[in-house]
mmCIF file of C-alpha atoms and ligand atoms in Angstrom:
data_model
loop_
_atom_site.group_PDB
_atom_site.id
_atom_site.type_symbol
_atom_site.label_atom_id
_atom_site.label_comp_id
_atom_site.label_asym_id
_atom_site.label_seq_id
_atom_site.Cartn_x
_atom_site.Cartn_y
_atom_site.Cartn_z
ATOM 1 C CA MET A 6 69.353 97.576 120.409
ATOM 2 C CA ALA A 7 68.518 94.853 117.785
ATOM 3 C CA GLU A 8 69.712 94.637 114.119
ATOM 4 C CA PHE A 9 66.723 96.422 112.827
ATOM 5 C CA ALA A 10 66.898 99.262 115.442
ATOM 6 C CA LEU A 11 70.582 99.650 114.438
ATOM 7 C CA ILE A 12 69.861 99.811 110.799
ATOM 8 C CA GLU A 13 67.085 102.436 111.456
ATOM 9 C CA GLU A 14 69.749 104.434 113.546
ATOM 10 C CA ILE A 15 72.154 104.291 110.546
ATOM 11 C CA ARG A 16 69.455 105.478 108.272
ATOM 12 C CA ARG A 17 68.309 108.245 110.455
ATOM 13 C CA ARG A 18 71.965 109.433 111.247
ATOM 14 C CA CYS A 19 73.339 109.270 107.822
ATOM 15 C CA SER A 20 70.336 110.583 105.653
ATOM 16 C CA VAL A 21 71.290 112.767 102.794
ATOM 17 C CA PRO A 22 68.221 113.466 100.319
ATOM 18 C CA ARG A 23 68.784 112.893 96.624
ATOM 19 C CA ALA A 24 66.249 113.080 93.866
ATOM 20 C CA ASP A 25 67.839 110.238 92.094
ATOM 21 C CA VAL A 26 67.110 107.903 95.109
ATOM 22 C CA LEU A 27 63.735 106.444 94.285
ATOM 23 C CA LEU A 28 63.770 104.002 97.253
ATOM 24 C CA GLY A 29 66.555 104.051 99.710
ATOM 25 C CA ILE A 30 67.247 101.720 102.943
ATOM 26 C CA GLY A 31 64.338 99.655 104.083
ATOM 27 C CA ASP A 32 63.431 97.539 101.132
ATOM 28 C CA ASP A 33 64.921 94.451 99.578
ATOM 29 C CA ALA A 34 66.837 96.558 97.189
ATOM 30 C CA ALA A 35 67.383 100.206 96.505
ATOM 31 C CA LEU A 36 65.891 101.769 93.361
ATOM 32 C CA LEU A 37 68.206 104.341 91.675
ATOM 33 C CA LEU A 38 67.960 106.583 88.723
ATOM 34 C CA PRO A 39 71.117 106.516 86.609
ATOM 35 C CA ARG A 40 72.063 109.719 84.887
ATOM 36 C CA SER A 41 71.631 109.606 81.078
ATOM 37 C CA GLY A 42 74.949 110.431 79.150
ATOM 38 C CA ASN A 43 76.985 109.344 81.892
ATOM 39 C CA GLU A 44 78.936 106.325 82.809
ATOM 40 C CA LEU A 45 78.472 104.889 86.423
ATOM 41 C CA ALA A 46 81.762 104.707 88.201
ATOM 42 C CA VAL A 47 81.702 101.818 91.047
ATOM 43 C CA SER A 48 84.380 101.162 93.584
ATOM 44 C CA MET A 49 84.717 99.265 96.834
ATOM 45 C CA ASP A 50 87.103 99.315 99.895
ATOM 46 C CA SER A 51 87.169 97.561 103.035
ATOM 47 C CA LEU A 52 88.576 98.810 106.387
ATOM 48 C CA VAL A 53 89.403 96.003 108.892
ATOM 49 C CA ALA A 54 90.123 96.756 112.552
ATOM 50 C CA GLY A 55 93.667 95.938 113.402
ATOM 51 C CA VAL A 56 94.752 96.069 109.602
ATOM 52 C CA HIS A 57 93.538 99.526 108.407
ATOM 53 C CA PHE A 58 93.142 101.138 111.664
ATOM 54 C CA PRO A 59 94.006 100.349 115.333
ATOM 55 C CA HIS A 60 91.444 98.687 117.439
ATOM 56 C CA THR A 61 91.684 101.959 119.593
ATOM 57 C CA ALA A 62 90.667 104.242 116.662
ATOM 58 C CA ASP A 63 88.143 106.765 117.228
ATOM 59 C CA ALA A 64 84.701 105.697 116.010
ATOM 60 C CA PHE A 65 84.149 109.202 113.990
ATOM 61 C CA ASP A 66 87.375 108.865 112.342
ATOM 62 C CA ILE A 67 86.608 105.253 111.371
ATOM 63 C CA GLY A 68 83.280 106.421 109.642
ATOM 64 C CA TRP A 69 84.871 109.401 107.969
ATOM 65 C CA LYS A 70 87.835 107.479 106.738
ATOM 66 C CA ALA A 71 85.784 104.541 105.393
ATOM 67 C CA LEU A 72 83.900 106.977 103.222
ATOM 68 C CA ALA A 73 86.966 109.087 102.394
ATOM 69 C CA VAL A 74 89.076 106.298 101.033
ATOM 70 C CA ASN A 75 86.274 105.102 98.837
ATOM 71 C CA LEU A 76 85.505 108.753 97.591
ATOM 72 C CA SER A 77 89.062 108.936 96.645
ATOM 73 C CA ASP A 78 88.722 106.308 94.272
ATOM 74 C CA LEU A 79 85.953 108.015 92.556
ATOM 75 C CA ALA A 80 87.959 111.216 92.550
ATOM 76 C CA ALA A 81 90.735 109.449 90.651
ATOM 77 C CA MET A 82 88.286 108.605 88.049
ATOM 78 C CA GLY A 83 86.965 112.293 87.651
ATOM 79 C CA ALA A 84 83.635 110.885 88.974
ATOM 80 C CA GLU A 85 80.910 112.821 90.840
ATOM 81 C CA PRO A 86 79.864 110.690 93.909
ATOM 82 C CA ALA A 87 76.249 109.812 94.151
ATOM 83 C CA TRP A 88 75.537 106.834 96.182
ATOM 84 C CA ALA A 89 76.995 104.463 98.707
ATOM 85 C CA THR A 90 76.174 101.091 100.240
ATOM 86 C CA LEU A 91 77.711 99.849 103.692
ATOM 87 C CA ALA A 92 78.483 96.286 104.768
ATOM 88 C CA LEU A 93 78.998 96.673 108.403
ATOM 89 C CA THR A 94 80.511 93.699 110.434
ATOM 90 C CA LEU A 95 80.298 94.477 114.239
ATOM 91 C CA PRO A 96 81.568 92.390 117.217
ATOM 92 C CA ALA A 97 78.588 93.513 119.365
ATOM 93 C CA ILE A 98 76.075 96.505 119.122
ATOM 94 C CA ASP A 99 77.618 99.443 120.944
ATOM 95 C CA THR A 100 75.330 102.386 120.500
ATOM 96 C CA GLU A 101 77.914 105.116 121.390
ATOM 97 C CA TRP A 102 80.379 103.541 118.875
ATOM 98 C CA LEU A 103 77.367 103.336 116.311
ATOM 99 C CA ALA A 104 76.681 107.071 116.822
ATOM 100 C CA GLY A 105 80.174 108.165 116.425
ATOM 101 C CA PHE A 106 80.698 105.924 113.379
ATOM 102 C CA CYS A 107 77.559 107.403 111.692
ATOM 103 C CA ASP A 108 78.369 111.051 112.480
ATOM 104 C CA GLY A 109 81.898 110.686 111.050
ATOM 105 C CA PHE A 110 80.315 108.945 107.793
ATOM 106 C CA ALA A 111 77.471 111.442 107.561
ATOM 107 C CA ALA A 112 79.874 114.607 107.866
ATOM 108 C CA LEU A 113 81.681 113.625 104.732
ATOM 109 C CA ALA A 114 78.521 112.129 103.119
ATOM 110 C CA ARG A 115 76.752 115.564 103.399
ATOM 111 C CA ALA A 116 79.759 117.447 102.274
ATOM 112 C CA HIS A 117 79.593 115.448 99.003
ATOM 113 C CA GLY A 118 75.892 114.846 98.741
ATOM 114 C CA VAL A 119 76.392 111.081 99.023
ATOM 115 C CA ALA A 120 73.052 109.133 99.913
ATOM 116 C CA LEU A 121 73.608 105.913 101.854
ATOM 117 C CA VAL A 122 70.918 103.752 99.975
ATOM 118 C CA GLY A 123 71.577 100.313 101.545
ATOM 119 C CA GLY A 124 73.878 97.715 102.975
ATOM 120 C CA ASP A 125 74.071 94.566 105.093
ATOM 121 C CA THR A 126 74.804 94.189 108.838
ATOM 122 C CA THR A 127 76.482 91.258 110.345
ATOM 123 C CA ARG A 128 78.301 90.053 113.620
ATOM 124 C CA GLY A 129 81.952 89.361 113.518
ATOM 125 C CA PRO A 130 85.327 91.115 113.816
ATOM 126 C CA LEU A 131 84.946 94.926 113.123
ATOM 127 C CA THR A 132 85.179 95.551 109.264
ATOM 128 C CA ILE A 133 83.604 98.162 107.251
ATOM 129 C CA THR A 134 83.093 97.610 103.550
ATOM 130 C CA LEU A 135 81.769 100.397 101.432
ATOM 131 C CA THR A 136 80.753 100.607 97.657
ATOM 132 C CA VAL A 137 80.338 103.984 96.132
ATOM 133 C CA HIS A 138 78.865 104.949 92.843
ATOM 134 C CA GLY A 139 79.315 108.162 90.894
ATOM 135 C CA PHE A 140 78.829 109.557 87.626
ATOM 136 C CA VAL A 141 81.254 110.656 84.853
ATOM 137 C CA PRO A 142 80.171 112.048 81.654
ATOM 138 C CA ALA A 143 80.569 109.250 78.811
ATOM 139 C CA GLY A 144 84.216 108.989 77.586
ATOM 140 C CA GLN A 145 85.660 111.470 80.186
ATOM 141 C CA ALA A 146 86.802 109.124 82.879
ATOM 142 C CA LEU A 147 90.499 109.436 84.165
ATOM 143 C CA ARG A 148 91.741 106.104 83.673
ATOM 144 C CA ARG A 149 95.161 104.608 84.509
ATOM 145 C CA ASP A 150 96.140 103.668 81.062
ATOM 146 C CA GLY A 151 96.074 107.015 79.099
ATOM 147 C CA ALA A 152 99.472 108.342 79.829
ATOM 148 C CA ARG A 153 101.799 109.030 76.954
ATOM 149 C CA VAL A 154 105.593 109.570 76.437
ATOM 150 C CA GLY A 155 106.469 113.295 77.516
ATOM 151 C CA ASP A 156 103.616 113.675 79.810
ATOM 152 C CA CYS A 157 104.420 115.288 83.023
ATOM 153 C CA ILE A 158 103.625 113.555 86.357
ATOM 154 C CA LEU A 159 101.762 115.793 88.851
ATOM 155 C CA VAL A 160 100.759 115.162 92.409
ATOM 156 C CA SER A 161 98.237 117.225 94.407
ATOM 157 C CA GLY A 162 98.932 118.477 97.943
ATOM 158 C CA VAL A 163 101.767 116.824 100.008
ATOM 159 C CA THR A 164 102.643 113.225 100.565
ATOM 160 C CA GLY A 165 104.148 111.496 103.490
ATOM 161 C CA GLU A 166 102.339 113.087 106.292
ATOM 162 C CA ALA A 167 99.894 110.461 107.055
ATOM 163 C CA ALA A 168 102.777 108.031 107.195
ATOM 164 C CA ALA A 169 104.447 110.161 109.780
ATOM 165 C CA GLY A 170 101.091 110.459 111.513
ATOM 166 C CA LEU A 171 101.020 106.726 111.719
ATOM 167 C CA GLY A 172 104.584 107.229 112.916
ATOM 168 C CA CYS A 173 103.176 109.351 115.880
ATOM 169 C CA LEU A 174 101.236 106.249 117.077
ATOM 170 C CA LEU A 175 104.150 103.709 116.859
ATOM 171 C CA ALA A 176 106.799 103.990 119.442
ATOM 172 C CA HIS A 177 110.382 105.128 118.137
ATOM 173 C CA ALA A 178 109.042 105.850 114.640
ATOM 174 C CA LEU A 179 109.929 109.434 114.629
ATOM 175 C CA LEU A 180 113.559 110.970 114.836
ATOM 176 C CA CYS A 181 112.093 114.101 116.694
ATOM 177 C CA GLU A 182 109.065 114.179 118.866
ATOM 178 C CA PRO A 183 106.528 116.478 117.158
ATOM 179 C CA ASP A 184 105.148 119.336 119.200
ATOM 180 C CA GLU A 185 101.239 119.312 119.947
ATOM 181 C CA THR A 186 100.412 121.314 116.846
ATOM 182 C CA ASP A 187 102.580 119.194 114.397
ATOM 183 C CA ARG A 188 101.202 115.964 116.108
ATOM 184 C CA ALA A 189 97.732 117.025 115.750
ATOM 185 C CA HIS A 190 98.307 118.024 111.884
ATOM 186 C CA LEU A 191 99.843 114.679 111.249
ATOM 187 C CA LEU A 192 97.136 112.699 113.002
ATOM 188 C CA GLU A 193 94.578 114.780 111.216
ATOM 189 C CA ARG A 194 96.138 113.581 107.888
ATOM 190 C CA LEU A 195 96.109 110.074 108.981
ATOM 191 C CA ASN A 196 92.599 109.900 110.207
ATOM 192 C CA ARG A 197 90.651 112.507 108.292
ATOM 193 C CA PRO A 198 91.766 112.488 104.794
ATOM 194 C CA ILE A 199 90.073 114.819 102.293
ATOM 195 C CA PRO A 200 89.181 113.095 99.015
ATOM 196 C CA ARG A 201 90.158 115.195 96.128
ATOM 197 C CA VAL A 202 86.862 114.960 94.514
ATOM 198 C CA ALA A 203 86.625 118.392 93.017
ATOM 199 C CA LEU A 204 90.101 118.228 91.748
ATOM 200 C CA GLY A 205 89.358 114.931 89.947
ATOM 201 C CA ILE A 206 86.298 116.407 88.351
ATOM 202 C CA ALA A 207 88.262 119.532 87.229
ATOM 203 C CA LEU A 208 91.064 117.380 85.730
ATOM 204 C CA ARG A 209 88.582 115.855 83.150
ATOM 205 C CA GLY A 210 89.832 116.856 79.756
ATOM 206 C CA LEU A 211 93.413 117.820 81.186
ATOM 207 C CA ALA A 212 94.808 114.806 82.516
ATOM 208 C CA ARG A 213 95.217 111.787 80.410
ATOM 209 C CA ALA A 214 95.476 109.289 83.518
ATOM 210 C CA ALA A 215 95.043 109.491 87.139
ATOM 211 C CA ILE A 216 95.282 107.429 90.347
ATOM 212 C CA ASP A 217 94.705 108.202 93.990
ATOM 213 C CA VAL A 218 97.769 107.805 96.338
ATOM 214 C CA SER A 219 96.708 105.247 98.947
ATOM 215 C CA ASP A 220 99.656 102.805 99.013
ATOM 216 C CA GLY A 221 102.529 105.020 98.679
ATOM 217 C CA LEU A 222 103.250 107.491 95.605
ATOM 218 C CA ARG A 223 106.061 105.490 93.996
ATOM 219 C CA GLN A 224 103.898 102.071 94.085
ATOM 220 C CA ASP A 225 100.790 103.708 92.892
ATOM 221 C CA LEU A 226 102.495 105.934 90.177
ATOM 222 C CA GLY A 227 103.955 102.393 89.006
ATOM 223 C CA HIS A 228 100.402 101.298 88.331
ATOM 224 C CA ILE A 229 99.775 104.362 85.789
ATOM 225 C CA ALA A 230 103.276 103.263 84.224
ATOM 226 C CA ALA A 231 102.370 99.769 83.903
ATOM 227 C CA ARG A 232 98.843 100.195 82.677
ATOM 228 C CA SER A 233 99.885 102.798 80.155
ATOM 229 C CA GLY A 234 102.984 100.827 79.048
ATOM 230 C CA LEU A 235 105.647 103.425 79.997
ATOM 231 C CA ALA A 236 108.482 104.407 82.369
ATOM 232 C CA ALA A 237 108.010 106.864 85.065
ATOM 233 C CA THR A 238 110.761 109.100 86.476
ATOM 234 C CA ILE A 239 110.248 111.097 89.827
ATOM 235 C CA ARG A 240 112.729 113.767 90.720
ATOM 236 C CA THR A 241 113.234 113.873 94.510
ATOM 237 C CA ASN A 242 114.185 117.659 94.432
ATOM 238 C CA CYS A 243 110.512 118.336 92.800
ATOM 239 C CA LEU A 244 108.556 116.711 95.540
ATOM 240 C CA PRO A 245 106.297 118.917 97.331
ATOM 241 C CA PRO A 246 107.891 119.951 100.487
ATOM 242 C CA SER A 247 106.147 119.575 104.071
ATOM 243 C CA VAL A 248 107.590 121.941 106.744
ATOM 244 C CA VAL A 249 105.920 119.670 109.364
ATOM 245 C CA LEU A 250 107.887 116.589 107.950
ATOM 246 C CA SER A 251 110.979 118.453 107.904
ATOM 247 C CA ARG A 252 110.638 119.018 111.575
ATOM 248 C CA VAL A 253 110.222 115.322 112.624
ATOM 249 C CA GLY A 254 112.546 113.344 110.387
ATOM 250 C CA ASP A 255 115.690 113.631 108.418
ATOM 251 C CA ALA A 256 116.017 113.879 104.646
ATOM 252 C CA ALA A 257 116.190 110.061 104.217
ATOM 253 C CA GLN A 258 113.174 109.342 106.382
ATOM 254 C CA ARG A 259 111.153 112.297 104.758
ATOM 255 C CA LEU A 260 111.963 110.658 101.304
ATOM 256 C CA ARG A 261 110.510 107.332 102.412
ATOM 257 C CA TRP A 262 107.385 108.816 103.715
ATOM 258 C CA GLN A 263 106.945 110.934 100.797
ATOM 259 C CA LEU A 264 107.416 108.143 98.239
ATOM 260 C CA THR A 265 106.646 104.960 100.085
ATOM 261 C CA GLY A 266 104.141 106.037 103.107
ATOM 262 C CA GLY A 267 100.632 105.216 102.450
ATOM 263 C CA ASP A 268 97.274 106.866 103.274
ATOM 264 C CA ASP A 269 97.919 109.979 101.372
ATOM 265 C CA TYR A 270 94.871 110.032 99.137
ATOM 266 C CA GLU A 271 96.222 112.844 96.944
ATOM 267 C CA LEU A 272 95.854 112.466 93.217
ATOM 268 C CA CYS A 273 98.750 111.618 90.989
ATOM 269 C CA CYS A 274 98.234 112.282 87.324
ATOM 270 C CA ALA A 275 99.769 112.370 83.643
ATOM 271 C CA VAL A 276 99.341 115.692 82.089
ATOM 272 C CA PRO A 277 100.802 116.704 78.700
ATOM 273 C CA PRO A 278 103.301 119.654 79.163
ATOM 274 C CA ASP A 279 101.249 122.172 77.364
ATOM 275 C CA ARG A 280 98.137 121.535 79.623
ATOM 276 C CA VAL A 281 100.185 121.753 82.998
ATOM 277 C CA PRO A 282 99.499 125.458 83.383
ATOM 278 C CA ASP A 283 95.784 124.965 82.905
ATOM 279 C CA ALA A 284 95.901 121.948 85.323
ATOM 280 C CA GLN A 285 97.573 124.092 88.048
ATOM 281 C CA VAL A 286 95.217 127.168 87.601
ATOM 282 C CA ALA A 287 92.159 124.603 87.814
ATOM 283 C CA ALA A 288 93.783 123.303 91.060
ATOM 284 C CA ALA A 289 94.741 126.515 92.460
ATOM 285 C CA ALA A 290 91.199 127.735 92.090
ATOM 286 C CA LEU A 291 90.278 124.773 94.570
ATOM 287 C CA GLY A 292 93.040 125.867 96.659
ATOM 288 C CA ILE A 293 95.103 122.784 96.122
ATOM 289 C CA ALA A 294 98.646 122.733 95.022
ATOM 290 C CA LEU A 295 99.534 120.479 91.869
ATOM 291 C CA THR A 296 103.129 120.004 91.603
ATOM 292 C CA VAL A 297 105.170 118.477 88.782
ATOM 293 C CA ILE A 298 107.451 115.641 90.085
ATOM 294 C CA GLY A 299 108.656 113.969 87.078
ATOM 295 C CA HIS A 300 107.724 112.696 83.454
ATOM 296 C CA PHE A 301 106.859 109.644 81.587
ATOM 297 C CA ASP A 302 109.208 107.958 78.934
ATOM 298 C CA ALA A 303 109.212 104.838 76.838
ATOM 299 C CA GLY A 304 110.099 101.840 78.836
ATOM 300 C CA SER A 305 108.673 100.315 82.131
ATOM 301 C CA GLY A 306 109.016 100.665 85.840
ATOM 302 C CA VAL A 307 109.394 103.716 88.207
ATOM 303 C CA ARG A 308 112.794 105.349 88.837
ATOM 304 C CA VAL A 309 113.564 107.985 91.465
ATOM 305 C CA VAL A 310 116.300 110.337 90.723
ATOM 306 C CA ASP A 311 117.936 113.310 92.494
ATOM 307 C CA ALA A 312 118.594 116.811 91.194
ATOM 308 C CA SER A 313 121.726 115.521 89.154
ATOM 309 C CA GLY A 314 119.800 112.590 87.686
ATOM 310 C CA ASN A 315 121.483 109.993 89.878
ATOM 311 C CA THR A 316 119.244 107.055 90.879
ATOM 312 C CA VAL A 317 117.965 107.284 94.397
ATOM 313 C CA GLU A 318 117.571 103.836 96.293
ATOM 314 C CA LEU A 319 114.854 103.473 98.419
ATOM 315 C CA PRO A 320 113.858 100.465 100.588
ATOM 316 C CA ARG A 321 111.036 98.320 98.863
ATOM 317 C CA GLY A 322 107.862 99.676 100.149
ATOM 318 C CA GLY A 323 104.405 100.768 99.488
ATOM 319 C CA TRP A 324 101.642 98.958 101.119
ATOM 320 C CA GLU A 325 100.766 95.410 99.951
ATOM 321 C CA HIS A 326 98.527 93.028 101.985
ATOM 322 C CA PHE A 327 99.953 89.754 101.105
ATOM 323 C CA SER A 328 103.621 90.389 100.918
ATOM 324 C CA ALA A 329 105.777 88.498 103.287
HETATM 325 P P1 ADP B 416 67.425 91.530 103.676
HETATM 326 O O1 ADP B 416 67.481 90.558 104.772
HETATM 327 O O2 ADP B 416 66.557 91.579 102.601
HETATM 328 O O3 ADP B 416 69.009 91.506 103.046
HETATM 329 P P2 ADP B 416 68.434 93.577 105.564
HETATM 330 O O4 ADP B 416 67.685 93.108 106.755
HETATM 331 O O5 ADP B 416 69.823 92.824 105.520
HETATM 332 O O6 ADP B 416 67.432 92.998 104.600
HETATM 333 O O7 ADP B 416 68.376 94.842 105.333
HETATM 334 C C1 ADP B 416 67.196 95.782 105.511
HETATM 335 C C2 ADP B 416 67.490 96.980 104.922
HETATM 336 O O8 ADP B 416 68.340 97.729 105.504
HETATM 337 C C3 ADP B 416 68.004 97.015 103.427
HETATM 338 O O9 ADP B 416 67.370 98.169 102.638
HETATM 339 C C4 ADP B 416 69.392 97.128 103.513
HETATM 340 O O10 ADP B 416 69.881 97.706 102.208
HETATM 341 C C5 ADP B 416 69.477 98.103 104.657
HETATM 342 N N1 ADP B 416 70.735 97.955 105.573
HETATM 343 C C6 ADP B 416 71.001 96.763 106.106
HETATM 344 N N2 ADP B 416 72.251 97.072 106.719
HETATM 345 C C7 ADP B 416 72.632 98.313 106.474
HETATM 346 C C8 ADP B 416 73.814 99.024 106.649
HETATM 347 N N3 ADP B 416 74.829 98.713 107.557
HETATM 348 N N4 ADP B 416 73.857 100.315 106.301
HETATM 349 C C9 ADP B 416 72.905 100.773 105.421
HETATM 350 N N5 ADP B 416 71.745 99.991 105.175
HETATM 351 C C10 ADP B 416 71.622 98.679 105.653
HETATM 352 MG MG1 MG B 417 70.827 91.570 104.043
#
């Protein structure tokens, strides 16, 4: 298969029709129709083999996750996904791998009505770079800088399970070997994250700030705190519990996964106390738990405290590419 047959295969397998795509894959540029009264949210994320996923990862999972992590960024802005472009760097053309990759990508693209409108294909170490575009009504985006003193900190779903999933793949990372069902659950959380797109949209007008949790809850919450010029406090006893985590790790390891593990793709947001019930009802309507885990104060940084208010020391952590 040559480059152009490969592009045709991607086009065929990933097609999602949209009325606002005037011209998609096949010309020198795509022609797209922006939505009036909306802002265009644009985000890009790369996945590099051996850094973001093991070289042995399943092609379907790579395709799924590449889109999921990008849609998660749009979710955190409260944007509705519309279009994607894909820069694919492959060591060689492997038709079976490509079919799996496209099927994983397309499964999530169809679920969210995302049209792949173009890209670029090159030879080199396996790297997937996606740009996603979405719409948000003017002035309604959920930014990182909108939290205020007294706002509650909420997190969707459960954090830490993807990190424990990674632990399943590394020798001696788990205190207790999980049974088949737990192992499958943890690996699913690692390999097939569900971007919280509908939740992000539902939080428009309720949350004052939001971020998606990709590099660890404590570190990502720190970005809201810094951009909003505030201090954040997390209460460990308020963190959403996971029965699966409680079976594979002790309390200390659980806390590390929940607060510093990466790859959760949950949303963390700032909501004024009087809007918390509305936000939780809106999340519940989507079948998603939205848990109050702390609050914002004047100051800076992120403090983690236990039920008695004592500071809990955690190892430095949270994913950073260029840290020593
Ligand atoms: P050009 O040389 O003009 O940049 P290309 O040969 O790179 O054109 O691409 C031809 C068409 O295929 C373009 O519409 C481009 O957007 C699309 N395309 C190339 N690679 C990909 C890819 N990996 N995924 C989706 N579309 C792609
Ligand atoms: Mg090109």
